[in-house]
Short mmCIF file of C-alpha atoms in Angstrom, two decimals:
data_model
loop_
_atom_site.label_atom_id
_atom_site.label_comp_id
_atom_site.label_asym_id
_atom_site.label_seq_id
_atom_site.Cartn_x
_atom_site.Cartn_y
_atom_site.Cartn_z
CA UNK A 1 -15.00 -6.91 -22.10
CA UNK A 2 -15.62 -4.63 -19.14
CA UNK A 3 -17.80 -5.35 -16.11
CA UNK A 4 -19.72 -3.17 -13.67
CA UNK A 5 -17.27 -0.91 -11.84
CA UNK A 6 -18.87 -1.48 -8.44
CA UNK A 7 -18.72 -5.28 -8.72
CA UNK A 8 -15.14 -5.18 -9.99
CA UNK A 9 -14.08 -2.62 -7.40
CA UNK A 10 -15.56 -4.47 -4.43
CA UNK A 11 -13.97 -7.78 -5.45
CA UNK A 12 -10.56 -6.18 -5.84
CA UNK A 13 -11.06 -4.12 -2.67
CA UNK A 14 -11.43 -7.41 -0.78
CA UNK A 15 -8.21 -8.78 -2.30
CA UNK A 16 -6.25 -5.61 -1.46
CA UNK A 17 -7.69 -5.50 2.08
CA UNK A 18 -6.53 -9.07 2.67
CA UNK A 19 -3.06 -8.21 1.35
CA UNK A 20 -2.77 -5.15 3.59
CA UNK A 21 -4.09 -6.98 6.66
CA UNK A 22 -1.51 -9.73 6.21
CA UNK A 23 1.15 -7.03 5.87
CA UNK A 24 0.38 -4.89 8.94
CA UNK A 25 -1.06 -7.36 11.46
CA UNK A 26 2.37 -7.67 13.10
CA UNK A 27 2.58 -3.96 14.05
CA UNK A 28 0.67 -3.99 17.37
CA UNK A 29 1.60 -7.61 18.15
CA UNK A 30 5.38 -7.26 17.93
CA UNK A 31 6.23 -7.26 21.69
CA UNK A 32 3.96 -10.25 22.39
CA UNK A 33 5.39 -12.22 19.45
CA UNK A 34 8.94 -11.50 20.61
CA UNK A 35 8.21 -12.53 24.19
CA UNK A 36 6.40 -15.74 23.26
CA UNK A 37 9.07 -16.90 20.81
CA UNK A 38 11.95 -15.83 23.09
CA UNK A 39 13.60 -13.27 20.81
CA UNK A 40 14.22 -9.55 21.17
CA UNK A 41 11.76 -7.01 19.77
CA UNK A 42 14.44 -5.85 17.32
CA UNK A 43 14.87 -9.40 16.06
CA UNK A 44 11.13 -9.96 15.79
CA UNK A 45 10.85 -6.74 13.78
CA UNK A 46 12.93 -8.32 11.03
CA UNK A 47 9.91 -10.47 10.17
CA UNK A 48 8.57 -7.43 8.33
CA UNK A 49 11.81 -7.29 6.35
CA UNK A 50 11.39 -10.93 5.32
CA UNK A 51 7.79 -10.55 4.17
CA UNK A 52 8.57 -7.25 2.42
CA UNK A 53 11.52 -8.71 0.56
CA UNK A 54 9.48 -11.73 -0.53
CA UNK A 55 6.63 -9.47 -1.67
CA UNK A 56 9.01 -7.27 -3.65
CA UNK A 57 10.66 -10.21 -5.43
CA UNK A 58 7.27 -11.76 -6.22
CA UNK A 59 5.97 -8.44 -7.58
CA UNK A 60 8.94 -7.98 -9.90
CA UNK A 61 8.58 -11.48 -11.35
CA UNK A 62 4.79 -11.78 -11.47
CA UNK A 63 4.68 -10.55 -15.06
CA UNK A 64 6.38 -13.76 -16.20
CA UNK A 65 3.20 -15.65 -15.21
CA UNK A 66 0.94 -13.46 -17.35
CA UNK A 67 0.80 -15.83 -20.32
CA UNK A 68 0.26 -18.93 -18.17
CA UNK A 69 -2.39 -17.93 -15.64
CA UNK A 70 -5.28 -15.48 -15.99
CA UNK A 71 -5.68 -12.65 -13.51
CA UNK A 72 -8.50 -14.35 -11.62
CA UNK A 73 -6.54 -17.58 -11.21
CA UNK A 74 -3.44 -15.63 -10.25
CA UNK A 75 -5.28 -13.73 -7.54
CA UNK A 76 -7.03 -16.83 -6.20
CA UNK A 77 -3.70 -18.59 -5.82
CA UNK A 78 -2.01 -15.54 -4.31
CA UNK A 79 -4.74 -14.80 -1.75
CA UNK A 80 -4.82 -18.47 -0.77
CA UNK A 81 -1.03 -18.34 -0.35
CA UNK A 82 -1.08 -15.32 1.95
CA UNK A 83 -3.91 -16.94 3.94
CA UNK A 84 -1.83 -20.12 4.32
CA UNK A 85 1.18 -18.05 5.39
CA UNK A 86 -0.92 -16.20 7.97
CA UNK A 87 -2.33 -19.48 9.28
CA UNK A 88 1.16 -20.94 9.62
CA UNK A 89 2.29 -17.73 11.35
CA UNK A 90 -0.43 -18.20 13.96
CA UNK A 91 0.67 -21.80 14.53
CA UNK A 92 4.45 -21.19 14.51
CA UNK A 93 6.18 -22.59 17.59
CA UNK A 94 9.63 -21.17 16.83
CA UNK A 95 10.94 -17.96 15.35
CA UNK A 96 12.46 -19.85 12.40
CA UNK A 97 9.05 -21.28 11.50
CA UNK A 98 7.52 -17.82 11.73
CA UNK A 99 10.15 -16.48 9.30
CA UNK A 100 9.28 -19.22 6.79
CA UNK A 101 5.56 -18.55 7.19
CA UNK A 102 6.07 -14.81 6.65
CA UNK A 103 8.12 -15.41 3.52
CA UNK A 104 5.17 -17.41 2.16
CA UNK A 105 2.81 -14.60 3.17
CA UNK A 106 5.01 -12.06 1.38
CA UNK A 107 4.87 -14.03 -1.86
CA UNK A 108 1.08 -13.98 -1.74
CA UNK A 109 1.02 -10.26 -0.93
CA UNK A 110 3.29 -9.29 -3.82
CA UNK A 111 1.34 -11.25 -6.44
CA UNK A 112 -2.17 -10.41 -5.19
CA UNK A 113 -1.49 -6.68 -4.90
CA UNK A 114 0.02 -6.47 -8.40
CA UNK A 115 -2.71 -8.58 -10.01
CA UNK A 116 -5.52 -6.65 -8.30
CA UNK A 117 -4.34 -3.27 -9.61
CA UNK A 118 -3.88 -4.70 -13.12
CA UNK A 119 -7.36 -6.24 -12.99
CA UNK A 120 -9.04 -2.85 -12.56
CA UNK A 121 -8.03 -2.03 -16.12
CA UNK A 122 -8.74 -5.49 -17.53
CA UNK A 123 -12.11 -6.14 -15.90
CA UNK A 124 -13.73 -2.69 -16.05
CA UNK A 125 -14.60 -0.87 -19.26
CA UNK A 126 -12.53 2.18 -20.18
CA UNK A 127 -15.15 4.71 -19.10
CA UNK A 128 -15.56 3.01 -15.69
CA UNK A 129 -11.91 2.19 -15.03
CA UNK A 130 -11.15 5.10 -12.73
CA UNK A 131 -14.24 4.38 -10.61
CA UNK A 132 -13.31 0.70 -10.23
CA UNK A 133 -9.74 1.68 -9.35
CA UNK A 134 -10.89 4.18 -6.73
CA UNK A 135 -13.11 1.57 -5.07
CA UNK A 136 -10.38 -1.09 -5.16
CA UNK A 137 -7.83 1.24 -3.56
CA UNK A 138 -10.07 1.62 -0.53
CA UNK A 139 -8.96 -1.90 0.45
CA UNK A 140 -5.66 -1.00 2.16
CA UNK A 141 -7.08 1.82 4.35
CA UNK A 142 -10.07 -0.41 5.15
CA UNK A 143 -7.64 -3.00 6.53
CA UNK A 144 -6.26 -0.30 8.85
CA UNK A 145 -9.61 1.19 9.87
CA UNK A 146 -11.39 -2.13 10.50
CA UNK A 147 -8.58 -4.62 10.92
CA UNK A 148 -6.29 -2.82 13.36
CA UNK A 149 -8.88 -2.29 16.13
CA UNK A 150 -9.88 -5.94 15.74
CA UNK A 151 -6.24 -7.01 15.99
CA UNK A 152 -5.95 -4.97 19.17
CA UNK A 153 -9.01 -6.61 20.76
CA UNK A 154 -8.03 -10.16 19.78
CA UNK A 155 -4.39 -9.51 20.65
CA UNK A 156 -5.43 -8.97 24.28
CA UNK A 157 -6.38 -12.67 24.26
CA UNK A 158 -3.53 -14.00 22.10
CA UNK A 159 -1.36 -12.73 19.26
CA UNK A 160 -1.97 -16.07 17.56
CA UNK A 161 -5.74 -15.55 17.62
CA UNK A 162 -5.37 -12.09 16.08
CA UNK A 163 -3.16 -13.43 13.29
CA UNK A 164 -5.51 -16.32 12.70
CA UNK A 165 -8.73 -14.31 12.53
CA UNK A 166 -8.01 -10.98 10.83
CA UNK A 167 -5.90 -11.67 7.69
CA UNK A 168 -7.31 -15.18 7.22
CA UNK A 169 -10.95 -14.05 7.43
CA UNK A 170 -10.33 -11.19 4.99
CA UNK A 171 -8.62 -13.62 2.63
CA UNK A 172 -11.60 -15.99 2.79
CA UNK A 173 -13.95 -13.15 1.81
CA UNK A 174 -11.67 -12.26 -1.11
CA UNK A 175 -11.50 -15.89 -2.30
CA UNK A 176 -15.30 -16.21 -2.21
CA UNK A 177 -15.77 -13.04 -4.28
CA UNK A 178 -13.04 -14.00 -6.75
CA UNK A 179 -14.43 -17.50 -7.18
CA UNK A 180 -17.78 -16.04 -8.24
CA UNK A 181 -16.19 -14.30 -11.21
CA UNK A 182 -15.74 -16.09 -14.53
CA UNK A 183 -12.28 -17.35 -15.41
CA UNK A 184 -10.18 -14.81 -17.32
CA UNK A 185 -7.86 -15.48 -20.29
CA UNK A 186 -4.11 -15.25 -20.04
CA UNK A 187 -2.21 -12.23 -21.35
CA UNK A 188 -0.82 -12.19 -24.87
CA UNK A 189 2.66 -11.07 -23.84
CA UNK A 190 4.97 -12.06 -20.99
CA UNK A 191 5.71 -9.02 -18.88
CA UNK A 192 9.34 -9.64 -17.96
CA UNK A 193 11.08 -6.97 -15.90
CA UNK A 194 13.52 -5.93 -18.64
CA UNK A 195 10.72 -5.60 -21.20
CA UNK A 196 8.53 -3.63 -18.79
CA UNK A 197 11.28 -1.17 -17.87
CA UNK A 198 12.10 -0.61 -21.54
CA UNK A 199 8.62 0.82 -22.19
CA UNK A 200 8.44 4.62 -22.57
CA UNK A 201 7.88 6.39 -19.27
CA UNK A 202 7.93 3.34 -17.00
CA UNK A 203 11.29 4.09 -15.35
CA UNK A 204 10.34 7.74 -14.78
CA UNK A 205 6.94 6.80 -13.38
CA UNK A 206 8.25 4.01 -11.12
CA UNK A 207 10.98 6.32 -9.77
CA UNK A 208 8.31 8.83 -8.80
CA UNK A 209 6.25 6.09 -7.16
CA UNK A 210 9.23 4.87 -5.13
CA UNK A 211 10.05 8.36 -3.87
CA UNK A 212 6.41 9.17 -3.03
CA UNK A 213 5.86 5.86 -1.25
CA UNK A 214 9.08 6.39 0.69
CA UNK A 215 7.93 9.80 1.92
CA UNK A 216 4.45 8.57 2.85
CA UNK A 217 5.58 5.32 4.48
CA UNK A 218 8.31 7.18 6.34
CA UNK A 219 5.97 9.67 7.98
CA UNK A 220 3.63 6.81 8.94
CA UNK A 221 6.53 5.09 10.69
CA UNK A 222 7.54 8.16 12.72
CA UNK A 223 4.26 10.08 13.12
CA UNK A 224 3.30 8.28 16.31
CA UNK A 225 6.65 9.02 17.92
CA UNK A 226 6.39 12.68 16.86
CA UNK A 227 2.99 13.02 18.55
CA UNK A 228 4.12 11.30 21.75
CA UNK A 229 7.39 13.20 22.11
CA UNK A 230 6.04 16.59 21.02
CA UNK A 231 2.73 16.60 22.93
CA UNK A 232 3.04 13.76 25.45
CA UNK A 233 -0.01 11.97 24.03
CA UNK A 234 -1.01 8.60 25.43
CA UNK A 235 -0.70 5.48 23.31
CA UNK A 236 -4.49 5.29 23.00
CA UNK A 237 -4.78 8.91 21.85
CA UNK A 238 -1.93 8.46 19.38
CA UNK A 239 -3.59 5.37 17.91
CA UNK A 240 -6.86 7.25 17.57
CA UNK A 241 -5.11 10.11 15.78
CA UNK A 242 -3.36 7.79 13.34
CA UNK A 243 -6.61 5.90 12.72
CA UNK A 244 -8.41 9.14 11.90
CA UNK A 245 -5.65 9.97 9.44
CA UNK A 246 -6.28 6.65 7.69
CA UNK A 247 -9.98 7.51 7.56
CA UNK A 248 -9.28 10.87 5.87
CA UNK A 249 -7.25 9.00 3.22
CA UNK A 250 -10.53 7.56 1.85
CA UNK A 251 -12.23 10.80 0.66
CA UNK A 252 -8.93 11.91 -0.87
CA UNK A 253 -8.95 8.73 -2.93
CA UNK A 254 -12.57 9.21 -4.02
CA UNK A 255 -12.53 12.95 -4.71
CA UNK A 256 -9.74 12.92 -7.29
CA UNK A 257 -11.28 10.03 -9.26
CA UNK A 258 -13.06 12.43 -11.61
CA UNK A 259 -9.77 13.96 -12.79
CA UNK A 260 -7.34 11.06 -13.00
CA UNK A 261 -8.26 9.98 -16.52
CA UNK A 262 -7.44 13.35 -18.08
CA UNK A 263 -5.01 14.98 -15.67
CA UNK A 264 -3.06 12.20 -13.96
CA UNK A 265 0.37 13.70 -14.76
CA UNK A 266 -0.60 17.16 -13.49
CA UNK A 267 -2.13 15.66 -10.36
CA UNK A 268 1.08 13.74 -9.66
CA UNK A 269 3.04 16.99 -9.74
CA UNK A 270 0.60 19.15 -7.77
CA UNK A 271 -0.20 16.55 -5.12
CA UNK A 272 3.43 15.57 -4.57
CA UNK A 273 4.44 19.22 -4.07
CA UNK A 274 1.46 19.76 -1.76
CA UNK A 275 2.51 16.71 0.25
CA UNK A 276 6.05 18.13 0.48
CA UNK A 277 4.72 21.35 2.00
CA UNK A 278 2.48 19.51 4.46
CA UNK A 279 5.12 17.07 5.69
CA UNK A 280 7.72 19.83 5.96
CA UNK A 281 5.39 21.85 8.19
CA UNK A 282 4.60 18.77 10.30
CA UNK A 283 8.26 18.51 11.22
CA UNK A 284 9.15 22.20 11.53
CA UNK A 285 6.04 23.92 12.94
CA UNK A 286 4.36 22.32 15.96
CA UNK A 287 2.49 25.00 17.96
CA UNK A 288 -0.27 22.62 19.13
CA UNK A 289 -1.42 19.05 18.78
CA UNK A 290 -4.48 20.13 16.81
CA UNK A 291 -2.37 22.02 14.29
CA UNK A 292 -0.18 18.96 13.75
CA UNK A 293 -3.18 16.65 13.46
CA UNK A 294 -4.76 18.97 10.89
CA UNK A 295 -1.56 18.87 8.84
CA UNK A 296 -1.37 15.07 9.10
CA UNK A 297 -4.99 14.71 7.97
CA UNK A 298 -4.26 17.05 5.06
CA UNK A 299 -1.26 14.92 4.12
CA UNK A 300 -3.34 11.74 4.33
CA UNK A 301 -6.02 13.29 2.10
CA UNK A 302 -3.36 14.28 -0.45
CA UNK A 303 -1.76 10.82 -0.30
CA UNK A 304 -5.11 9.21 -1.09
CA UNK A 305 -5.45 11.25 -4.27
CA UNK A 306 -1.81 10.81 -5.27
CA UNK A 307 -1.97 7.02 -4.90
CA UNK A 308 -4.99 6.90 -7.19
CA UNK A 309 -3.35 9.18 -9.77
CA UNK A 310 -0.11 7.18 -9.71
CA UNK A 311 -1.97 3.90 -10.24
CA UNK A 312 -4.03 5.32 -13.10
CA UNK A 313 -0.91 6.75 -14.74
CA UNK A 314 0.88 3.42 -14.58
CA UNK A 315 -2.05 1.45 -16.04
CA UNK A 316 -1.96 3.63 -19.14
CA UNK A 317 1.77 3.34 -19.88
CA UNK A 318 1.96 -0.17 -21.36
CA UNK A 319 -1.52 -1.73 -21.80
CA UNK A 320 -0.13 -5.06 -23.06
CA UNK A 321 2.16 -5.40 -20.04
CA UNK A 322 -0.09 -4.15 -17.23
CA UNK A 323 0.68 -6.98 -14.84
CA UNK A 324 4.41 -6.32 -15.14
CA UNK A 325 3.89 -2.56 -14.66
CA UNK A 326 1.78 -3.05 -11.54
CA UNK A 327 4.40 -5.51 -10.29
CA UNK A 328 7.01 -2.76 -10.52
CA UNK A 329 4.65 -0.46 -8.60
CA UNK A 330 4.14 -3.05 -5.85
CA UNK A 331 7.92 -3.49 -5.56
CA UNK A 332 8.27 0.30 -5.26
CA UNK A 333 5.66 0.28 -2.49
CA UNK A 334 7.49 -2.41 -0.54
CA UNK A 335 10.84 -0.69 -1.05
CA UNK A 336 9.31 2.58 0.12
CA UNK A 337 8.94 1.22 3.66
CA UNK A 338 12.67 0.50 3.85
CA UNK A 339 13.78 3.74 2.20
CA UNK A 340 11.39 5.88 4.25
CA UNK A 341 12.39 4.28 7.54
CA UNK A 342 16.10 4.58 6.74
CA UNK A 343 15.93 8.22 5.54
CA UNK A 344 13.72 9.21 8.45
CA UNK A 345 15.96 7.52 10.99
CA UNK A 346 19.07 9.26 9.69
CA UNK A 347 17.36 12.65 9.58
CA UNK A 348 15.90 12.27 13.06
CA UNK A 349 19.27 11.34 14.54
CA UNK A 350 21.02 14.30 12.91
CA UNK A 351 18.50 17.12 13.25
CA UNK A 352 15.37 16.02 15.10
CA UNK A 353 11.85 16.23 13.74
CA UNK A 354 12.55 19.39 11.73
CA UNK A 355 15.16 17.51 9.73
CA UNK A 356 12.77 14.56 9.48
CA UNK A 357 10.07 16.71 7.89
CA UNK A 358 12.51 18.30 5.47
CA UNK A 359 13.89 14.90 4.43
CA UNK A 360 10.44 13.56 3.63
CA UNK A 361 9.57 16.82 1.86
CA UNK A 362 12.62 16.30 -0.36
CA UNK A 363 11.36 12.80 -1.23
CA UNK A 364 7.97 14.18 -2.28
CA UNK A 365 9.61 16.93 -4.36
CA UNK A 366 11.69 14.24 -6.02
CA UNK A 367 8.49 12.31 -6.76
CA UNK A 368 7.14 15.29 -8.72
CA UNK A 369 10.24 15.77 -10.86
CA UNK A 370 9.73 12.80 -13.28
CA UNK A 371 6.31 14.15 -14.22
CA UNK A 372 7.24 17.81 -14.79
CA UNK A 373 8.02 17.11 -18.43
CA UNK A 374 5.31 15.24 -20.40
CA UNK A 375 6.15 12.10 -22.35
CA UNK A 376 6.62 12.49 -26.07
#
């Protein structure tokens, strides 16, 4: 039976914010972590690979737990796991220990993210599902908007303090909210990967999600460098610009909520093609910093709506196997960081930022293709 969309959305928002905070807290701390643990910055950067790989594996296998643990219990365990991994990361005295701690964190991220998206459909009634989903999906940008400045302030004192306070405190809030909800029953069917991928439309949908996430994650990786090298912006100004882009993501998520139930497939086509145009122009046309920032904000707004539409589309494909479907989506999200970074790096080396924009535009066009023909 459904629950109030605001209550459901806020609880799941907290879980997703904790997952995102645990995922991105390393970004501004990387040089300090490398120096303290006596490794190169390049080596320290592989920590993100470890946590991402662990999150992807956990997401793809989480459906096998559906008949054993209810969604609330699954999320409680997962959020506690990522909190424990973050705590161990803050206390790690060697790089090897940090790698182990981040693998544990990744497991919690993969399970909690998948379970939270699935819970929007299970905990909210059908007529309120899109509203609950829109609220829940504000969690990741909230972790950027609130968490990253806090990481910066605490990181001036110690990278360990930042890691200890930000993801752990967000996880504690999520655990408190989840614990207040009644226990939920287990699913009736195990959502194994082979069974999930055999459902009509799942492969097409997940391919589109992977390509879209790759384009979006890729431009996030290289946008700061583009601003610095094209307009000689300071680090502080670049951070402010990227933070404002994350803020614009929020209204894009909320605005398209009213259409996702009836027009999710059309939105996935239109928004992906719009994103392709925006990211192509970001790379090829750079007359002024304000023009580029306007394009980036437009892209962020579009990405907010497309993420909501993609999630809503996936939740409707196989209602009995939602946890497995959302696990596939989480794996696509994690893989998108690797694909986007790799494609962007190759394009930048071969043709500069113009080639970079065109490469990411091609990814977004590819994301629209699976949805051009409706399912039978």
